[in-house]
Coordinates of N, CA and C in Angstrom, one line a residue:
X169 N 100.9 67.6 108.5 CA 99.8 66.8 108.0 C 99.3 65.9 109.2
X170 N 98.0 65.9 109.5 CA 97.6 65.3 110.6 C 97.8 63.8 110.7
X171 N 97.8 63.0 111.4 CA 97.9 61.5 111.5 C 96.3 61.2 111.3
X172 N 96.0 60.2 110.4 CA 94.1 60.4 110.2 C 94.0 58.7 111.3
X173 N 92.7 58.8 112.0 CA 92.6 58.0 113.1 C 90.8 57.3 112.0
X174 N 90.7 56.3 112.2 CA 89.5 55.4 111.6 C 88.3 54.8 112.3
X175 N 89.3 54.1 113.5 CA 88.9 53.8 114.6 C 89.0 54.4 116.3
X176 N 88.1 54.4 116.8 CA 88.9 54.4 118.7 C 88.1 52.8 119.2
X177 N 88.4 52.4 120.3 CA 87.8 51.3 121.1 C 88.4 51.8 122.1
X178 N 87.9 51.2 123.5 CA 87.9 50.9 124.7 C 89.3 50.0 125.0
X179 N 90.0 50.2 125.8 CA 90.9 48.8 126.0 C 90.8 48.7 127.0
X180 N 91.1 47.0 127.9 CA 90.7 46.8 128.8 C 91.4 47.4 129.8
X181 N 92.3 48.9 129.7 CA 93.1 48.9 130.9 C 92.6 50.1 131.2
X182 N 91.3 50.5 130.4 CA 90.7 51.8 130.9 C 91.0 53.0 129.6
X183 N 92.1 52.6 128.6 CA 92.7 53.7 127.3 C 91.8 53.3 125.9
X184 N 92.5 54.4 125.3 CA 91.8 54.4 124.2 C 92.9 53.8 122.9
X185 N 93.0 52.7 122.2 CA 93.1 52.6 121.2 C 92.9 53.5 119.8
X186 N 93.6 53.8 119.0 CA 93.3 54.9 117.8 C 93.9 53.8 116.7
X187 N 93.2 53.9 115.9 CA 93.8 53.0 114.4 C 93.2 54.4 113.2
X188 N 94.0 54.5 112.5 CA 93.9 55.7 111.3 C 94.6 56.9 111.5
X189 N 93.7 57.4 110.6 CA 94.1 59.1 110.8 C 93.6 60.1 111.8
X190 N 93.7 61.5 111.4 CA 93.2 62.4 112.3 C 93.7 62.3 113.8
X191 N 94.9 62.4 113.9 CA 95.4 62.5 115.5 C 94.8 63.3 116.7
X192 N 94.5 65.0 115.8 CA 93.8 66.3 116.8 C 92.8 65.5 117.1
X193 N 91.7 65.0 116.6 CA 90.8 64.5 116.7 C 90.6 63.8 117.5
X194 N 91.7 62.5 117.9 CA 91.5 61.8 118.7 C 92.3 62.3 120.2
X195 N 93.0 62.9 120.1 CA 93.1 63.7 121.0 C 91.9 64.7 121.8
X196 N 91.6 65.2 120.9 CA 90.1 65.7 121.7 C 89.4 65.1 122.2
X197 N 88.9 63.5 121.8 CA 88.2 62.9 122.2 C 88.9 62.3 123.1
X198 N 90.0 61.8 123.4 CA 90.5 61.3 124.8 C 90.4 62.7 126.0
X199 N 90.8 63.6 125.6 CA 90.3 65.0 126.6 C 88.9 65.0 127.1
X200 N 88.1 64.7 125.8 CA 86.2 65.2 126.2 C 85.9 63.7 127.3
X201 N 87.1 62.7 127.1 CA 86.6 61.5 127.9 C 87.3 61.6 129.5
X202 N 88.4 62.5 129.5 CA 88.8 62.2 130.4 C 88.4 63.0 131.4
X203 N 87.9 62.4 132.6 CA 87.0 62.6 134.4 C 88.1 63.6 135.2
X204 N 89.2 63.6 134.8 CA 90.0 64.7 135.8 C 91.8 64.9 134.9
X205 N 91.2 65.9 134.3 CA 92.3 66.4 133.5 C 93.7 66.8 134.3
X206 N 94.8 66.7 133.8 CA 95.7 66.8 133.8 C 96.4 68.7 134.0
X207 N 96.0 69.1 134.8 CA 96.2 70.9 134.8 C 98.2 71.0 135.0
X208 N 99.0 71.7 133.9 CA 99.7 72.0 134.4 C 100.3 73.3 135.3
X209 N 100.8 73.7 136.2 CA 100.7 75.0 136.8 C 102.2 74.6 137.4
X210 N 102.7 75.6 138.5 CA 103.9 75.7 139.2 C 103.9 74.8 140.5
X211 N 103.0 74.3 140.8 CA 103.0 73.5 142.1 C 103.0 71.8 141.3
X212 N 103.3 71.4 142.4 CA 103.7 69.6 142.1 C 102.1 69.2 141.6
X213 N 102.1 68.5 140.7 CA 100.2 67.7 140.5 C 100.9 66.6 141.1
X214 N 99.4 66.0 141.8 CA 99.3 65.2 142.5 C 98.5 64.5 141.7
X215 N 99.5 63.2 141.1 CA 98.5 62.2 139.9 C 98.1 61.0 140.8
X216 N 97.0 60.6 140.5 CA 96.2 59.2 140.8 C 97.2 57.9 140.5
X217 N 96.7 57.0 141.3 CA 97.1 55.7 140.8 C 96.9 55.1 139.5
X218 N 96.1 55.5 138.9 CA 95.9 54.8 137.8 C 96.5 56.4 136.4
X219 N 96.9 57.3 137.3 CA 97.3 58.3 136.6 C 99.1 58.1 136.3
X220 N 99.4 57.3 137.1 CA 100.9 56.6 137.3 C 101.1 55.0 136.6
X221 N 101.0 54.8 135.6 CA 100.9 53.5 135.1 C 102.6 53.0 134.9
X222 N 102.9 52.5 136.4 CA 104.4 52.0 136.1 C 104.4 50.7 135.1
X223 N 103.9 49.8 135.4 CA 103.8 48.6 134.4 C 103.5 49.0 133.5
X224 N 102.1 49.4 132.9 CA 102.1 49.2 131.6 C 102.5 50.4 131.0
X225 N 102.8 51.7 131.8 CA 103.1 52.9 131.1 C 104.9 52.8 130.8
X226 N 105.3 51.8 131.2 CA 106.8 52.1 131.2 C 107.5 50.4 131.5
X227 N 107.2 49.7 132.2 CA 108.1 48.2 131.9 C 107.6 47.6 130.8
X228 N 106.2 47.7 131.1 CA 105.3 47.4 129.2 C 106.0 47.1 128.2
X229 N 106.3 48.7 128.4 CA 106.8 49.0 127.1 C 108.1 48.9 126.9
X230 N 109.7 49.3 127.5 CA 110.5 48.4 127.7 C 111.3 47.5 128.3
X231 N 110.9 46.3 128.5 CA 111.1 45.4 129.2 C 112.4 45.2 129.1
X232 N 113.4 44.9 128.1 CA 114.4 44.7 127.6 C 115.1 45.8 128.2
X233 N 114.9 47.4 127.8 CA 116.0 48.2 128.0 C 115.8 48.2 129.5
X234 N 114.9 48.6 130.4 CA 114.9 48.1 131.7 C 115.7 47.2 132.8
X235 N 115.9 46.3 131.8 CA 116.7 44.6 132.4 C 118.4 45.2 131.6
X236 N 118.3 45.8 131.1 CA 119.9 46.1 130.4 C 120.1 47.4 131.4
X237 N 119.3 48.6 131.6 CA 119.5 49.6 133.3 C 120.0 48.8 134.4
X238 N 119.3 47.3 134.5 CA 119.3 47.2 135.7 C 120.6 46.5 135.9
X239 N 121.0 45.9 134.3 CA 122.6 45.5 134.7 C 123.4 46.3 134.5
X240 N 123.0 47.5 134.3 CA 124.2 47.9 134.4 C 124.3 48.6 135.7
X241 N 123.5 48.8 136.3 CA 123.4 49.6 138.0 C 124.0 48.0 138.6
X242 N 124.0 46.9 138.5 CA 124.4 45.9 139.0 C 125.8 46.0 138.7
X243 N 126.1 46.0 137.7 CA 127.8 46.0 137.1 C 128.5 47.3 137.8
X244 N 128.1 48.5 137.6 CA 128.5 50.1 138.4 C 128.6 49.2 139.7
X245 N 127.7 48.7 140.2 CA 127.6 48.4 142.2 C 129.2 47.3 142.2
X246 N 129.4 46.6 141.3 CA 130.5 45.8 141.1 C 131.7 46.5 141.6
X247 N 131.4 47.4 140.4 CA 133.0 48.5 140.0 C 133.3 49.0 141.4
X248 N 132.2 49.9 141.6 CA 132.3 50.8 143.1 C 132.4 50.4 144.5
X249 N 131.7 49.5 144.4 CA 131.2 48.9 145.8 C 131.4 47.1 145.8
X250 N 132.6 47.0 145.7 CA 132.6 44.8 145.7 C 131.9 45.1 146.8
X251 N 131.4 43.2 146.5 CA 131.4 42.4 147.7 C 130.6 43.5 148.7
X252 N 129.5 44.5 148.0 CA 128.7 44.9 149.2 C 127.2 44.9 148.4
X253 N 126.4 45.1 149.0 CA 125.1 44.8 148.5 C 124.5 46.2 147.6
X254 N 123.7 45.4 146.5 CA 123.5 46.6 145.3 C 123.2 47.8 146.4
X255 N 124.1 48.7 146.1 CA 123.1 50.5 146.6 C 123.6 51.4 146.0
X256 N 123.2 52.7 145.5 CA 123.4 53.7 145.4 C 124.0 54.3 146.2
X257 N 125.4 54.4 146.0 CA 126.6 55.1 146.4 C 126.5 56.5 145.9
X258 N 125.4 57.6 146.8 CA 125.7 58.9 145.7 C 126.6 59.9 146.0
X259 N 128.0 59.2 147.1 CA 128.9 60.1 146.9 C 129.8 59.6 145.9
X260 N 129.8 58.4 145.1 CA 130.5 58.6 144.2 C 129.9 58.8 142.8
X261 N 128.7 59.2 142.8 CA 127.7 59.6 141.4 C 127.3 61.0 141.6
X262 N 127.9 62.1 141.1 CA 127.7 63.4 141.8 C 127.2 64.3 140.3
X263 N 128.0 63.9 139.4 CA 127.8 64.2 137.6 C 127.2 63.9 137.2
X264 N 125.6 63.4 137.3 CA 125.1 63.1 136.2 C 125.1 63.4 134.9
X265 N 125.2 64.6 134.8 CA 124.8 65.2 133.1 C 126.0 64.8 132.6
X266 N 127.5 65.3 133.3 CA 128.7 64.9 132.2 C 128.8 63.5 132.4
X267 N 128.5 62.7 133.2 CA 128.3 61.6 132.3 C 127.8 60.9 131.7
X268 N 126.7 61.3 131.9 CA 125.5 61.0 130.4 C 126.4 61.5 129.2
X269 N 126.2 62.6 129.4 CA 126.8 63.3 127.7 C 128.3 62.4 127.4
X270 N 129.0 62.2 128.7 CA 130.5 60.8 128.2 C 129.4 60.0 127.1
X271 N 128.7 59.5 128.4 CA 128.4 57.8 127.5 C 127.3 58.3 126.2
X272 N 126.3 59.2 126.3 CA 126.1 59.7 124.9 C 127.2 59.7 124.2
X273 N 128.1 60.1 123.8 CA 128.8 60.5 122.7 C 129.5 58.9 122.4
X274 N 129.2 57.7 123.1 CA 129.7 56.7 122.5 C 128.4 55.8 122.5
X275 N 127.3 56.4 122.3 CA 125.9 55.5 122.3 C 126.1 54.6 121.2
X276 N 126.0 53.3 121.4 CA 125.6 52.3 119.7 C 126.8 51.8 120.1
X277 N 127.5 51.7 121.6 CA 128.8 50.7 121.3 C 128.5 50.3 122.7
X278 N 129.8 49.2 122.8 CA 130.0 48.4 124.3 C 131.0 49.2 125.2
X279 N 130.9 49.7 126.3 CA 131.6 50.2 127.3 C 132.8 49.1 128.0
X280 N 134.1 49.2 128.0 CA 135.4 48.2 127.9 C 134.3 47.3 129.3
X281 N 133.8 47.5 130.1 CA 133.0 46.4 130.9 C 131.9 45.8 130.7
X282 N 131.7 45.7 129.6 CA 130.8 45.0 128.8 C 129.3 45.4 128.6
X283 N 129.6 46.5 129.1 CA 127.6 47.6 129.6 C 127.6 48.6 128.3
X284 N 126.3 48.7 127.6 CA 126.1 49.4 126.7 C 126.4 50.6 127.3
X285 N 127.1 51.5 126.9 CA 126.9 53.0 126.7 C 125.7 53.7 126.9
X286 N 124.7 53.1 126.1 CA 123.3 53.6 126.2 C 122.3 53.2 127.3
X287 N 122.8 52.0 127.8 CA 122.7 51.5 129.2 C 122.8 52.6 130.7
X288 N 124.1 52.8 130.3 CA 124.8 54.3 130.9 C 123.9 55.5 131.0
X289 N 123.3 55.5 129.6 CA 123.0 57.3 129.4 C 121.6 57.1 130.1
X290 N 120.7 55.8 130.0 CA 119.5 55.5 130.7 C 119.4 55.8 132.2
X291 N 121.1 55.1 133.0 CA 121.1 54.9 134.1 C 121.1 56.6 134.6
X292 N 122.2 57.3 134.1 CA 122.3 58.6 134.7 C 121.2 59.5 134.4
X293 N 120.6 59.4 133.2 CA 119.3 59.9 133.1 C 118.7 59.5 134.3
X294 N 118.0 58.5 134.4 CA 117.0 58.1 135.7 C 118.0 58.4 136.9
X295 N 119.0 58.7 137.1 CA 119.9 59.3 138.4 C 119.4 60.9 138.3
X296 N 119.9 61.2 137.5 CA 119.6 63.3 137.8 C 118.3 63.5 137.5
X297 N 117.0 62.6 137.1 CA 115.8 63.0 137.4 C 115.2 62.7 138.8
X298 N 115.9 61.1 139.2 CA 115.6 61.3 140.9 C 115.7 62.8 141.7
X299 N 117.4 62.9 141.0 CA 117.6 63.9 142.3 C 116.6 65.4 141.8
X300 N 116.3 65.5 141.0 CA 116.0 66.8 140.4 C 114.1 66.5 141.5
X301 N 113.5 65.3 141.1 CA 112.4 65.3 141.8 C 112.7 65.5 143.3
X302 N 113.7 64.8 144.0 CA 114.0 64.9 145.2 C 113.8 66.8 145.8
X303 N 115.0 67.5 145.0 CA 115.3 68.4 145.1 C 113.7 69.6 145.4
X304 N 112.9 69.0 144.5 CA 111.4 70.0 144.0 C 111.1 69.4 145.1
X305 N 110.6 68.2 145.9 CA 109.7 67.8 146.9 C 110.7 68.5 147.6
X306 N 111.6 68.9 148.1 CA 112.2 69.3 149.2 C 111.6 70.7 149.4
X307 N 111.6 71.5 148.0 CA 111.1 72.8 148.1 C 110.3 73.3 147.9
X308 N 109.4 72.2 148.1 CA 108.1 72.1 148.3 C 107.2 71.7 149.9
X309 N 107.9 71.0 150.7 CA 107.9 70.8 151.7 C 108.2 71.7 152.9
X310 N 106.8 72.0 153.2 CA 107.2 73.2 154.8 C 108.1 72.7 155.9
X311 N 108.7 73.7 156.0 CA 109.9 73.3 157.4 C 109.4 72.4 158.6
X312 N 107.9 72.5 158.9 CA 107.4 71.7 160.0 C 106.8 70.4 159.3
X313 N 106.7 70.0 157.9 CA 106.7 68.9 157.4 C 108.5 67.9 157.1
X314 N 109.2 68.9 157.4 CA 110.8 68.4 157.0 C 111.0 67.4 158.5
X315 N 110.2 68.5 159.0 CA 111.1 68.2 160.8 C 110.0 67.0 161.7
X316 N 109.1 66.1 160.5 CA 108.0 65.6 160.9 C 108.9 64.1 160.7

């Protein structure tokens, strides 16, 4: 059953607002408005600045769990690395997935160092999608653009 939409408005960050029903609907109409669609295909798209909404597409919206990632990438730099300045040590983060799936399987509790679990599954999540983007730009990149 469709979501029914009543209203659309303008918001000031350039999006569309929907209030009611009819979701397809308003879907279409964000399509028939939008100046450069979104094509997906096999090569990397190359999205706009305003096609990348880090603030409001993503700290916006969780501010909280963001600040709870970041301690716990702060607490991890503790464990692994004293007394050296926060960094990504990625010879000792090599597992993403199995340790996501560890700290999945105890999501909704505290980890014995006081870091959500689900803190965890955020952090490794955003670790194996780095590397996975890393990996596609690499193989995407001509040999005389590597060597540039």
């Amino acid at each position: 059953m469709p979501i029914k939409f009543t209203d659309m408005e303008q918001t000031n960050t350039g999006g569309v607002k929907f209030t009611g029903d009819y979701f397809d609907e308003a879907i279409e109409y964000v399509q028939e408005k939008e100046t450069t669609p979104i094509k997906f295909t096999e090569t990397p798209i190359k999205f706009t600045r305003k096609q990348t909404p880090v603030y409001s597409g993503v700290l916006n919206y969780f501010p909280d769990a963001i600040r709870e990632v970041a301690q716990c990438s702060y607490m991890g730099n503790q464990q692994h690395n004293p007394d050296k300045p926060l960094h990504w040590d990625r010879s000792k983060s090599g597992d993403e997935l199995d340790a996501l799936t560890r700290h999945l399987l105890e999501a909704g509790t505290i980890d014995t160092d006081g870091v959500r679990h689900s803190a965890k599954v955020a952090w490794r999540a955003l670790a194996n999608l780095q590397k996975e983007i890393e990996r596609s730009n690499e193989e995407h990149t001509s040999p005389s653009e590597q060597s540039e």
